[in-house]
Amino acid sequence: MALGSGSARGLAHIGVLRVLKEEGIPIDMIAGTSMGAVVGGLYALRRDITRIEELAGEISWRRLLSLVDLTFHRTGLIRGQRVIAWAKSIIGDVQFSDLEIPFACVATDIMTGRETVINEGSVMEAVRASSSIPGLFSLAKLRGKYLVDGGLVNPVPISTVKNMGAEFIVAVNVIPDTSSGDKTYWKTRRGKTGFKEPNMIEVLMQSMYIGARPLVQTALKDADIVIEPQMASIGPGDFHRARECILQGELATADCIPQLKRLL
């Protein structure tokens, strides 16, 4: 499995994994980027998709605000330690060696612009690095490198899971293609005089997705099966719409099951 970046849209990965598990399709290894790393790491721990779905359902704006530790550090607005502490309180200080399924996540070395694959040490620290949105979260320092969101260099880590030894790759992409001028999400934010001005978070995320789309299109060519949930109406910060995201993941995967089983 190659689980792509996408912030709140990445909650669709939960629906994908649920359907594959219900259909008895085994997952031998997982690579994830950003939110794909969050979901992938949790699943690789105990394959407990029900618990992951419960955690997603608990996310609200109040919960998110309680996890924001503003720092105004020169490298970002949010320190990110509260998120790690919250995650560790739920699943403990998990190491890669504790996982039931081989797992790796992707981050970006901000100094060189190169991809950094993390597959050892603390899973939470690795996931934090993989999902550190530039400018929003302060830089993650790991192995002497300053790391940010892996979506900048490898938004759907197909090459990563291939290098892990995968012979058959299912890729999940949750970044909608807006190059055709599709404004589905922005229409949900229409004001009296037209589209509302994007906020800072939306500007940051949309900037990343604009740059990521060409990388996604190239990467997907190397997957055996591509699952693309319909996420155009869901914003990158819509964590309160977890159930909708999960449902879209389930629907898209159900459509792919016949082809997947034929190929397998």
XYZ file of C-alpha atoms in Angstrom:
264
model
C 0.000 0.000 0.000
C 1.153 3.527 -0.875
C -0.962 6.006 1.077
C -0.726 9.576 -0.157
C -0.755 12.988 1.477
C -3.846 15.145 1.692
C -4.407 16.441 5.241
C -8.066 15.845 6.271
C -8.750 14.217 2.910
C -6.295 11.508 3.943
C -8.881 10.181 6.373
C -10.272 8.425 3.292
C -7.384 5.967 3.717
C -9.285 4.532 6.683
C -12.185 3.567 4.423
C -9.808 2.047 1.896
C -8.113 -0.134 4.506
C -11.457 -1.186 6.003
C -12.795 -2.499 2.676
C -9.559 -4.328 1.840
C -9.607 -5.997 5.254
C -13.269 -6.994 4.902
C -12.533 -8.457 1.459
C -9.698 -10.549 2.885
C -7.000 -8.854 0.812
C -3.738 -9.017 2.797
C -1.439 -6.022 3.134
C 2.221 -6.974 3.397
C 3.798 -3.520 3.696
C 2.830 0.145 3.806
C 4.499 3.409 2.837
C 2.824 6.687 3.736
C 3.283 10.394 3.239
C 1.848 13.041 5.588
C -1.706 11.958 6.536
C -0.994 8.708 4.696
C 1.839 8.197 7.171
C -0.473 8.876 10.120
C -3.088 6.331 9.015
C -0.517 3.859 7.693
C 1.504 3.908 10.900
C -1.565 3.319 13.047
C -2.721 0.440 10.857
C 0.730 -1.142 10.734
C 0.752 -1.289 14.531
C -2.168 -3.664 15.136
C -4.302 -3.683 11.962
C -7.100 -2.306 14.172
C -9.116 -0.312 11.655
C -12.055 0.083 14.040
C -9.892 1.873 16.617
C -8.436 4.151 13.936
C -11.947 5.055 12.793
C -12.924 5.815 16.392
C -9.947 8.151 16.757
C -10.879 9.941 13.527
C -14.427 10.367 14.793
C -13.161 12.053 17.943
C -11.508 14.859 15.981
C -13.301 18.194 16.348
C -12.243 21.832 16.122
C -12.113 21.939 19.932
C -9.833 18.891 19.967
C -7.625 20.335 17.239
C -7.294 23.660 19.047
C -6.321 21.853 22.264
C -3.422 20.251 20.383
C -2.076 23.525 19.014
C 1.026 24.630 20.912
C 1.781 28.015 19.396
C 5.460 28.783 19.484
C 6.066 31.527 16.897
C 9.400 29.849 16.347
C 11.316 31.199 13.397
C 10.677 27.968 11.464
C 6.930 27.611 12.134
C 3.890 28.662 14.145
C 3.121 25.332 15.842
C 5.643 23.300 17.817
C 3.834 19.970 17.341
C 4.796 18.384 20.667
C 1.220 18.306 21.980
C 0.161 16.223 18.992
C 2.957 13.732 19.661
C 2.135 13.621 23.378
C -1.554 12.990 22.601
C -0.696 10.209 20.169
C 1.710 8.578 22.636
C -0.971 8.695 25.344
C -3.169 6.559 23.084
C -0.756 4.038 21.585
C 2.452 4.521 23.569
C 5.948 5.358 22.332
C 5.810 2.937 19.423
C 9.014 1.989 17.607
C 9.166 0.738 14.032
C 10.328 -2.605 15.407
C 6.994 -2.913 17.282
C 4.862 -2.805 14.138
C 3.049 -5.879 12.790
C 3.428 -4.710 9.179
C 6.638 -3.282 7.650
C 6.130 0.476 7.381
C 8.037 3.500 6.123
C 7.137 7.150 5.815
C 8.442 9.959 3.662
C 9.645 13.414 4.708
C 11.492 16.192 2.882
C 14.967 17.413 3.823
C 14.397 21.171 3.697
C 18.119 21.873 3.286
C 18.599 19.728 0.167
C 15.059 19.259 -1.135
C 15.598 15.503 -1.182
C 13.283 12.737 -0.064
C 14.054 11.160 3.300
C 12.607 7.720 4.027
C 12.197 6.935 7.721
C 11.777 3.307 8.803
C 13.431 3.043 12.207
C 13.249 4.659 15.625
C 10.143 6.354 16.994
C 7.100 6.047 14.748
C 5.506 9.184 16.214
C 8.598 11.293 15.588
C 8.767 9.968 12.018
C 5.099 10.654 11.344
C 5.433 14.132 12.824
C 8.266 14.843 10.372
C 6.332 13.409 7.432
C 3.309 15.630 8.120
C 5.006 18.899 9.100
C 3.419 21.473 6.817
C 6.119 24.057 5.977
C 5.576 27.365 7.724
C 2.776 26.023 9.893
C 4.713 23.460 11.948
C 8.233 24.110 13.148
C 10.892 21.986 11.492
C 11.285 18.417 12.709
C 14.891 17.505 13.468
C 15.716 13.858 12.958
C 19.063 12.162 12.339
C 20.723 15.557 11.979
C 18.292 16.630 9.245
C 15.656 19.350 9.268
C 12.509 17.783 7.860
C 9.134 18.945 6.561
C 6.106 17.371 4.898
C 6.958 14.556 2.503
C 4.215 15.674 0.142
C 6.640 18.187 -1.348
C 8.755 15.451 -2.960
C 6.760 12.204 -2.918
C 3.038 12.803 -2.319
C 2.052 9.189 -3.115
C 5.042 7.025 -2.066
C 4.813 4.289 -4.676
C 8.569 4.302 -5.263
C 9.126 3.958 -1.508
C 7.025 0.826 -1.067
C 8.527 -0.609 -4.250
C 11.992 -0.167 -2.750
C 10.729 -1.994 0.336
C 10.213 -5.048 -1.862
C 6.576 -4.791 -2.933
C 5.720 -6.722 -6.099
C 2.094 -5.587 -6.354
C 1.262 -1.998 -5.416
C -2.066 -0.428 -4.530
C -1.782 3.370 -4.443
C -4.297 5.714 -2.842
C -4.398 9.325 -4.014
C -6.676 11.805 -2.257
C -5.445 15.022 -3.889
C -8.171 16.167 -6.310
C -7.141 17.367 -9.757
C -8.108 21.042 -9.931
C -6.073 21.791 -13.052
C -9.262 21.669 -15.134
C -10.657 24.596 -13.165
C -12.820 22.546 -10.805
C -13.816 24.822 -7.904
C -16.059 22.348 -6.087
C -14.554 22.983 -2.660
C -14.323 26.749 -3.083
C -18.004 26.892 -4.059
C -18.846 25.656 -0.575
C -17.211 28.827 0.768
C -19.037 31.283 -1.495
C -19.992 34.581 0.128
C -22.458 37.264 -0.919
C -20.003 38.799 -3.391
C -18.342 35.642 -4.712
C -15.722 33.225 -3.423
C -14.401 33.957 0.033
C -10.728 34.803 0.277
C -8.741 31.658 1.245
C -7.323 31.659 4.755
C -3.664 31.068 5.572
C -4.048 27.299 6.034
C -5.896 26.949 2.738
C -3.254 28.978 0.925
C -0.448 26.811 2.360
C -2.182 23.542 1.545
C -3.366 24.566 -1.914
C 0.149 25.754 -2.764
C 1.504 22.332 -1.825
C -1.148 20.511 -3.865
C -0.540 22.647 -6.961
C 3.116 21.631 -6.853
C 2.333 18.020 -5.966
C -0.115 17.252 -8.761
C 2.504 16.695 -11.522
C 4.444 14.421 -9.145
C 1.269 12.467 -8.385
C 0.414 11.955 -12.060
C 3.906 10.631 -12.766
C 4.032 8.378 -9.708
C 0.639 6.743 -10.272
C 1.856 5.197 -13.528
C 3.937 2.736 -11.507
C 1.047 1.410 -9.397
C -0.855 -1.777 -10.257
C -4.107 -0.405 -8.832
C -4.926 3.252 -8.196
C -7.715 4.181 -5.811
C -8.851 7.817 -5.968
C -11.699 8.722 -3.615
C -13.850 11.676 -4.679
C -12.538 14.387 -2.363
C -13.022 17.588 -4.387
C -15.815 18.890 -2.128
C -13.832 18.303 1.073
C -11.255 20.817 2.227
C -7.804 20.007 3.616
C -8.882 21.267 7.042
C -12.252 19.512 7.197
C -11.288 17.017 9.898
C -14.796 17.316 11.335
C -16.050 15.572 8.174
C -14.163 12.369 8.980
C -17.169 10.128 8.335
C -17.613 11.563 4.827
C -13.930 11.093 4.057
C -14.006 7.482 5.253
C -17.151 6.792 3.218
C -15.536 8.125 0.036
C -12.585 5.823 0.671
C -14.941 2.864 1.066
C -16.885 3.649 -2.112
C -13.780 4.119 -4.265
C -12.236 0.886 -2.986
C -15.420 -1.116 -3.485
C -15.375 -0.064 -7.149
C -11.814 -1.374 -7.521
C -12.306 -4.729 -5.760
C -13.317 -6.773 -8.858
C -10.291 -5.571 -10.831
C -8.006 -5.989 -7.829
C -9.081 -9.574 -7.259
C -8.671 -10.416 -10.943
C -5.128 -9.105 -10.963
C -4.235 -10.845 -7.737
